PDB file of C-alpha atoms and ligand atoms in Angstrom:
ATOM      1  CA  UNK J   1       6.965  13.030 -13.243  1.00 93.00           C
ATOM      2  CA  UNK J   2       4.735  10.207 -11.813  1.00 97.00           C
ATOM      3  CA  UNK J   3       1.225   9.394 -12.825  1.00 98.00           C
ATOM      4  CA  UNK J   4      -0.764   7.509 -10.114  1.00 98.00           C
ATOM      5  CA  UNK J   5      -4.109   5.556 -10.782  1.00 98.00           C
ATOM      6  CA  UNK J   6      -5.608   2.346 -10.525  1.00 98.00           C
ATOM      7  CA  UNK J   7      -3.840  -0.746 -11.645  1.00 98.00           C
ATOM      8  CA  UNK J   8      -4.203  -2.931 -14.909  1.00 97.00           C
ATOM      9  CA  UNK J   9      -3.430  -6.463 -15.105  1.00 97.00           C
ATOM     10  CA  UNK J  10      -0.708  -5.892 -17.079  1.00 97.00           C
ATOM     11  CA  UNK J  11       0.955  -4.203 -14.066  1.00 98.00           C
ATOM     12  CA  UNK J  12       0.418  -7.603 -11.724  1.00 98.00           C
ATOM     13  CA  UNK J  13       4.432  -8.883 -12.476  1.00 97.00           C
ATOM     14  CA  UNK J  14       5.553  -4.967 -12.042  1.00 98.00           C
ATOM     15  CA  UNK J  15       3.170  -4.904  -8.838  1.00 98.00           C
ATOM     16  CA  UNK J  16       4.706  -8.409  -7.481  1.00 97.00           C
ATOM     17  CA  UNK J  17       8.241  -7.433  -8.603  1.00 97.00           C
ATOM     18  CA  UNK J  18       7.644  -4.182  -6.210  1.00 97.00           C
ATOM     19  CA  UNK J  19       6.264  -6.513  -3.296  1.00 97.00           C
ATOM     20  CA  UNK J  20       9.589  -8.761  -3.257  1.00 96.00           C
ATOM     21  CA  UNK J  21      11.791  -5.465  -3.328  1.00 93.00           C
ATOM     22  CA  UNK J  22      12.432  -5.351   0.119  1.00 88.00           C
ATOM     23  CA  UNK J  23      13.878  -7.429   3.117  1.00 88.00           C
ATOM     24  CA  UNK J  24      10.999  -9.057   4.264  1.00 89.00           C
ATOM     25  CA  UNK J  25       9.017  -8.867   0.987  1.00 86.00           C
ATOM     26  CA  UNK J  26      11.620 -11.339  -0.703  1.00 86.00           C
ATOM     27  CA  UNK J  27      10.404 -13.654   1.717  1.00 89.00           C
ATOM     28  CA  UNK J  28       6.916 -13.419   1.255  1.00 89.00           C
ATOM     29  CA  UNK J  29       6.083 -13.763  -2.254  1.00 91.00           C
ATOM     30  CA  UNK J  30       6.121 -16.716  -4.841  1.00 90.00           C
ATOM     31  CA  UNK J  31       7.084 -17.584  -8.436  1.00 88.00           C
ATOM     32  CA  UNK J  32       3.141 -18.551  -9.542  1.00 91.00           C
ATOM     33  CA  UNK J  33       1.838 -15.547 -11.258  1.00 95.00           C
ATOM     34  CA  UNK J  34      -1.343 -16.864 -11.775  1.00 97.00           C
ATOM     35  CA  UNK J  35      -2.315 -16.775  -8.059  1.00 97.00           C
ATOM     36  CA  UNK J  36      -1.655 -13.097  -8.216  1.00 97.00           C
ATOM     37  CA  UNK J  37      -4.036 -12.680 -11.103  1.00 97.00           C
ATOM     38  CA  UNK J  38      -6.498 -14.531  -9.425  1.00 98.00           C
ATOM     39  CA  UNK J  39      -5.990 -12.205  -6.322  1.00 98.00           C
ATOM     40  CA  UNK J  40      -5.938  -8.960  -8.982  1.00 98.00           C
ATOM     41  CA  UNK J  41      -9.350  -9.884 -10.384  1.00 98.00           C
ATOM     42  CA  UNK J  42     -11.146 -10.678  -7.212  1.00 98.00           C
ATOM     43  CA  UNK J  43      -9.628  -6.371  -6.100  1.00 98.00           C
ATOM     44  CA  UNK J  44     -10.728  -5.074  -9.086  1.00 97.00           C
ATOM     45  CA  UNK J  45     -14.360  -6.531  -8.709  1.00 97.00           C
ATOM     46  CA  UNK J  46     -14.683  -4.785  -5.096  1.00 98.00           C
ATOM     47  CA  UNK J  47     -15.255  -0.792  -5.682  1.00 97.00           C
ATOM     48  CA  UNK J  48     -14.240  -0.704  -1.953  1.00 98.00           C
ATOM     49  CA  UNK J  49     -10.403  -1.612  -3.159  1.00 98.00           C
ATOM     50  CA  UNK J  50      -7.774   0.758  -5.233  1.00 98.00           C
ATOM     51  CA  UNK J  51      -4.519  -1.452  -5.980  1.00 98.00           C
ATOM     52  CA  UNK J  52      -2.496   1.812  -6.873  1.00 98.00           C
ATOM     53  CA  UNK J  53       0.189   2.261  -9.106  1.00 98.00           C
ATOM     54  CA  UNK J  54       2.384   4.909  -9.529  1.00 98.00           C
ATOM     55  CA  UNK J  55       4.389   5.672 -13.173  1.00 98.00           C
ATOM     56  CA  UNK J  56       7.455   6.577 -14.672  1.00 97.00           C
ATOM     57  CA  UNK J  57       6.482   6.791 -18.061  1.00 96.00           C
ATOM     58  CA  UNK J  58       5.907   3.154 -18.729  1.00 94.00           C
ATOM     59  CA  UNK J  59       7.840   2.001 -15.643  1.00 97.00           C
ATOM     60  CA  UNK J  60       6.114   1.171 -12.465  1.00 98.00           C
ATOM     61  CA  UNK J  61       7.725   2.087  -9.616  1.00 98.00           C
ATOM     62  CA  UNK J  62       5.298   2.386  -6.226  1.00 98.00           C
ATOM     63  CA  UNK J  63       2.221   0.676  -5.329  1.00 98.00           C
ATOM     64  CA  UNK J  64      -0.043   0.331  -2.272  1.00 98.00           C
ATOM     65  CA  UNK J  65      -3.631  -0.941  -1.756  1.00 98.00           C
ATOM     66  CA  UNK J  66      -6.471   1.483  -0.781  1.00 98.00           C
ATOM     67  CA  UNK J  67      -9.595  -0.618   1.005  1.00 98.00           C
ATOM     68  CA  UNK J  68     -12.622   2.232   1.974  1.00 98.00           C
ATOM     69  CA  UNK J  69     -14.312   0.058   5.045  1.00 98.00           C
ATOM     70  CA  UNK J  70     -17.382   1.393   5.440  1.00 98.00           C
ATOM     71  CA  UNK J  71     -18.013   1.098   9.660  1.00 97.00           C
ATOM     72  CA  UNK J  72     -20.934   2.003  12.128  1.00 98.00           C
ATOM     73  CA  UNK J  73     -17.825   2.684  14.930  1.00 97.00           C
ATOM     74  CA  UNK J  74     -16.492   5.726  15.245  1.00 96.00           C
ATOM     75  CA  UNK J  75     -20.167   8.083  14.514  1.00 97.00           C
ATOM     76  CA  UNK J  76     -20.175   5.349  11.363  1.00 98.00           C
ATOM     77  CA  UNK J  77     -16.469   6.792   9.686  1.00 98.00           C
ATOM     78  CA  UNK J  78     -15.603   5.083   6.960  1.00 98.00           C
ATOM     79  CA  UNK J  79     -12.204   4.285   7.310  1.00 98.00           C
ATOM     80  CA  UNK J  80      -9.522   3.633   5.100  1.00 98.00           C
ATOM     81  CA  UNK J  81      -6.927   1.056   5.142  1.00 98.00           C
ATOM     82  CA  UNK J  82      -3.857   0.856   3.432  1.00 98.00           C
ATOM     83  CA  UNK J  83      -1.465  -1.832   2.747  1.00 97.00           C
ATOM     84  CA  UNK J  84       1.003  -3.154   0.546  1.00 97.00           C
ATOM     85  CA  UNK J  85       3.135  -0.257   0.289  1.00 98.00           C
ATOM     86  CA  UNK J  86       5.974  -0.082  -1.878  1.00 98.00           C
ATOM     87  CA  UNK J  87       8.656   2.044  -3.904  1.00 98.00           C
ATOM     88  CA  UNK J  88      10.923   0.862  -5.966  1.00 98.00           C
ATOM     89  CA  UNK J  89      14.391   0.591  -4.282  1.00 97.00           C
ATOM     90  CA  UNK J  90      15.867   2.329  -7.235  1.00 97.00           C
ATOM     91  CA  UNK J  91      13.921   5.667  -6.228  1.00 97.00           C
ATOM     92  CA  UNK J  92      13.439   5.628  -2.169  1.00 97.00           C
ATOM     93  CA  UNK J  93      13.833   8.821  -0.309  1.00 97.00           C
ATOM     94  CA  UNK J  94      13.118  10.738  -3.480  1.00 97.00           C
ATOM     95  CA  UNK J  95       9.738  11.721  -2.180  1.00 98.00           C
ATOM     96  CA  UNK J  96       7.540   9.230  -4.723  1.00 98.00           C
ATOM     97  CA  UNK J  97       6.125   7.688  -1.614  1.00 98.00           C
ATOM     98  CA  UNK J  98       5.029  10.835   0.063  1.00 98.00           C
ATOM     99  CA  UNK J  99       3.418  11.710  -3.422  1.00 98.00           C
ATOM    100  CA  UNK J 100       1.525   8.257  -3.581  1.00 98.00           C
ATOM    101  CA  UNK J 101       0.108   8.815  -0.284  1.00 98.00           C
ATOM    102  CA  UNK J 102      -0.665  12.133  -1.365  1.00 98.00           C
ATOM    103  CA  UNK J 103      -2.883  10.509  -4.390  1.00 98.00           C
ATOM    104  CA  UNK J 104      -3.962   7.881  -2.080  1.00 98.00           C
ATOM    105  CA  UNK J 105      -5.231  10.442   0.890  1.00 98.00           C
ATOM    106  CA  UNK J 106      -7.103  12.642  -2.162  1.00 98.00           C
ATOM    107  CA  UNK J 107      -8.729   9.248  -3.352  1.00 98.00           C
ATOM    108  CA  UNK J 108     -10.180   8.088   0.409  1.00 98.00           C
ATOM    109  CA  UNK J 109     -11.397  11.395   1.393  1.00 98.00           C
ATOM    110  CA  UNK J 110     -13.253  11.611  -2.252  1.00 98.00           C
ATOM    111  CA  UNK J 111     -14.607   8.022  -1.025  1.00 98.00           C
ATOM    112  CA  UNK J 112     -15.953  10.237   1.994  1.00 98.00           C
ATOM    113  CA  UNK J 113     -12.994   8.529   4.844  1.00 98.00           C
ATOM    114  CA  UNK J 114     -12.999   9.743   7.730  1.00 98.00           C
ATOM    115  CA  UNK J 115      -9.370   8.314   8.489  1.00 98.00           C
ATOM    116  CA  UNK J 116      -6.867   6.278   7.123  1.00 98.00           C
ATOM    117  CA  UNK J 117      -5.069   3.708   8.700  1.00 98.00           C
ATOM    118  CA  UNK J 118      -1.792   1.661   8.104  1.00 98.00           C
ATOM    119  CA  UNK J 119       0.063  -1.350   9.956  1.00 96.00           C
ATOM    120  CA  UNK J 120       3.540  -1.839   9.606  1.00 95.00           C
ATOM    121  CA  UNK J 121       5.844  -4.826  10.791  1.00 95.00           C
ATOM    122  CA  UNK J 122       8.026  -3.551  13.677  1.00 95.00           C
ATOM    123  CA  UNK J 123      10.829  -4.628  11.393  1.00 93.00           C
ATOM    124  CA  UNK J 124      10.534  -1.703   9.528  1.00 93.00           C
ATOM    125  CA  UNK J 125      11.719   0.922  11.399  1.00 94.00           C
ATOM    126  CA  UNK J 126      12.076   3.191   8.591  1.00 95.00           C
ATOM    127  CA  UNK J 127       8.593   2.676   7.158  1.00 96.00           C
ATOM    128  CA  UNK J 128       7.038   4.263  10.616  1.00 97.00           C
ATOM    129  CA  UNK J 129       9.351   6.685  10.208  1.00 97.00           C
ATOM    130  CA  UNK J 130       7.888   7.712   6.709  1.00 98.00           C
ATOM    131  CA  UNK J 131       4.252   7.599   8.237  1.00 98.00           C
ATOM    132  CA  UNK J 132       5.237   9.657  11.353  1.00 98.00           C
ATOM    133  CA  UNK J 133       6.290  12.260   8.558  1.00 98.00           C
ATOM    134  CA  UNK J 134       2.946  11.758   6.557  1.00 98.00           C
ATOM    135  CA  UNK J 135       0.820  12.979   9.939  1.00 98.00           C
ATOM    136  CA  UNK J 136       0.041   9.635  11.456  1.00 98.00           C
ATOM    137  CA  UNK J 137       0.457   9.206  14.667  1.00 98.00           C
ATOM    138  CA  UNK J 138       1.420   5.338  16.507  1.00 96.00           C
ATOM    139  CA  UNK J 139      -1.923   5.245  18.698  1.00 97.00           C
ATOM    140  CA  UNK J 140      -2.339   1.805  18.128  1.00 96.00           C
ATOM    141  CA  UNK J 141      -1.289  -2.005  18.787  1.00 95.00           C
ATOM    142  CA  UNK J 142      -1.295  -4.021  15.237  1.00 93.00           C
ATOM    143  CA  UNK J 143      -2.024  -7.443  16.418  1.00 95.00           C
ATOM    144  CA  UNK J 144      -1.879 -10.430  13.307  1.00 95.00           C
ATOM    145  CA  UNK J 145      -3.267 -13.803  13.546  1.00 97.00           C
ATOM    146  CA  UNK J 146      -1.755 -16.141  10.626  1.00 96.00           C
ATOM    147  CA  UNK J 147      -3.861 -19.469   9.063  1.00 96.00           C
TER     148      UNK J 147
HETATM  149  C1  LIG L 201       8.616   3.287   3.168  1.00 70.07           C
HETATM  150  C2  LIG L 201       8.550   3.776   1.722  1.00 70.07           C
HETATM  151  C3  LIG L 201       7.179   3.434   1.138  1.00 70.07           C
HETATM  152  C4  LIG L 201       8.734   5.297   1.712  1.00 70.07           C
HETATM  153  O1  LIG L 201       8.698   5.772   0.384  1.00 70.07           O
HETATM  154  P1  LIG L 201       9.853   6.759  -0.137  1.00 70.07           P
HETATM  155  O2  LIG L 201       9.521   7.174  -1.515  1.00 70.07           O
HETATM  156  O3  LIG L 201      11.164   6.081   0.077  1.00 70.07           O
HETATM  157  O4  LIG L 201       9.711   7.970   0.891  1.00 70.07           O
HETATM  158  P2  LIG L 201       9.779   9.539   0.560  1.00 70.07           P
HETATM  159  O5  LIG L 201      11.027   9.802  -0.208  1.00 70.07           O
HETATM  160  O6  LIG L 201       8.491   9.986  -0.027  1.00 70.07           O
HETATM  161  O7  LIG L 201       9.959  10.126   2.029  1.00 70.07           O
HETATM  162  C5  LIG L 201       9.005  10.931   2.649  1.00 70.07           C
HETATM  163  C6  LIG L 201       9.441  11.185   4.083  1.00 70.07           C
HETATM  164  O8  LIG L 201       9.403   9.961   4.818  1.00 70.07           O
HETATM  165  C7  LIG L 201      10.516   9.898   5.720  1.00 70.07           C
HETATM  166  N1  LIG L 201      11.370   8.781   5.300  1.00 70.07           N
HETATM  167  C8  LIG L 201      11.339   8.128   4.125  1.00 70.07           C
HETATM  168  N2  LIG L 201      12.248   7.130   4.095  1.00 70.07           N
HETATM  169  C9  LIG L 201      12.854   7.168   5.280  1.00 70.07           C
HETATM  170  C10 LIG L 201      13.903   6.405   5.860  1.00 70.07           C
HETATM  171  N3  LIG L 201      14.481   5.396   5.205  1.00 70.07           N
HETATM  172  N4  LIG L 201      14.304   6.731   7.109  1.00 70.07           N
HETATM  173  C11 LIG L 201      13.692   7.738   7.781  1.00 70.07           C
HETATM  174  N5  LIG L 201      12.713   8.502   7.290  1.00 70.07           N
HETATM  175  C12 LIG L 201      12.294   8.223   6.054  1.00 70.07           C
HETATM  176  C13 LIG L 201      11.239  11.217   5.607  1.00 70.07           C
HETATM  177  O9  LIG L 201      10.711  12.102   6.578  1.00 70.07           O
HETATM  178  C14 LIG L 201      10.861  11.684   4.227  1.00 70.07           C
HETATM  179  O10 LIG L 201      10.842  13.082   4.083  1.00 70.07           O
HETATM  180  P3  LIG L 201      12.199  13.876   3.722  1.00 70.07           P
HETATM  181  O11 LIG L 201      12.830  13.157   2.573  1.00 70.07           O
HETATM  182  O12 LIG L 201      11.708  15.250   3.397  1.00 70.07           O
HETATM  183  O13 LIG L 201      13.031  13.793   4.955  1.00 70.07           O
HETATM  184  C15 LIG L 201       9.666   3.147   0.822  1.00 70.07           C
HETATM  185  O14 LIG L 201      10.928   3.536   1.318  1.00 70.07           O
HETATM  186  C16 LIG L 201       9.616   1.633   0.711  1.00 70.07           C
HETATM  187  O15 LIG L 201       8.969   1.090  -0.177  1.00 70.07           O
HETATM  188  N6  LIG L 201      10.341   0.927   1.628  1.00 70.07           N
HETATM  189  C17 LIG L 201      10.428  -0.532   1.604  1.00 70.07           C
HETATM  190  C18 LIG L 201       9.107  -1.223   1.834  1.00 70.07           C
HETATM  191  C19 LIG L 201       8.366  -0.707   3.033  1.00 70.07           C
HETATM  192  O16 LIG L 201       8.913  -0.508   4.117  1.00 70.07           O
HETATM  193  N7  LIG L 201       7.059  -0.494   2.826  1.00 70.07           N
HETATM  194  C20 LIG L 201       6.157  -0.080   3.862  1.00 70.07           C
HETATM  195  C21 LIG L 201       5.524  -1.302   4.391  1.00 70.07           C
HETATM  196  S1  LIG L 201       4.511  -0.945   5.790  1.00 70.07           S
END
């Protein structure tokens, strides 16, 4: 069974270990821990952000970030955004990630979102394929702009 909740700093090298577990991930992410500390404290300040972890007894193996933004658009929705989705390799297609956005959908709506919305490189064609099979549907252009 996996327990989902909120993060500790304790989980930031299971969280960062998760983040380089892919193809592009690997690519992404550095050696200096402290940076993601840094980053850890300044989520867990904001009661707008959820860094999620999910748990196999003490073993983390999924994470995402859940960001409520509250908006005026839309009849003012609050939205929510979610990012930084992972499972561990060692458990894909086992249905942990459907259950994390299961936790993660409860959690937004509780926040009173209206919808929830995800990006995902176009490098990943198996990652929209997961969200397709979650309900979302691929309305939208993702455009990035890099500094
Ligand atoms: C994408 C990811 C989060 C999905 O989590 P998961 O635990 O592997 O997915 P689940 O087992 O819960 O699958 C749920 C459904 O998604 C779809 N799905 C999941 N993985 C899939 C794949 N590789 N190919 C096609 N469909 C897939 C299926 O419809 C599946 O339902 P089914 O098993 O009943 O057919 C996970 O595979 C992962 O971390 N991948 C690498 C990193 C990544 O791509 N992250 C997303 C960044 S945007």
């Amino acid at each position: 069974m996996i327990q989902f909740g909120p993060a500790a700093a304790a989980d930031v090298p299971d969280i960062v270990r998760l983040l380089r577990d892919d193809d592009l991930g690997s690519t992404r992410e550095h050696a200096d821990m402290a940076m993601y500390q840094e980053a850890f404290r300044e989520v867990s300040k904001d009661p707008n952000q959820i860094l999620v972890v999910g748990r196999r007894g003490a073993t983390v193996v999924a994470t995402l970030q859940l960001t409520i933004i509250p908006s005026l658009g839309r009849s003012a929705t609050k939205r929510a955004q979610i990012e930084c989705v992972r499972v561990d390799s060692a458990v894909r297609g086992s249905g942990v990630g459907q259950k994390m956005f299961a936790w993660a959908m409860e959690a937004a709506v509780a926040r009173g979102a209206g919808m929830i919305q995800v990006t995902t490189d176009h490098r990943r064609p198996d990652a929209l394929r997961f969200y397709e099979s979650l309900g979302f549907t691929n309305t939208h252009h993702g455009l990035k702009l890099f500094f």
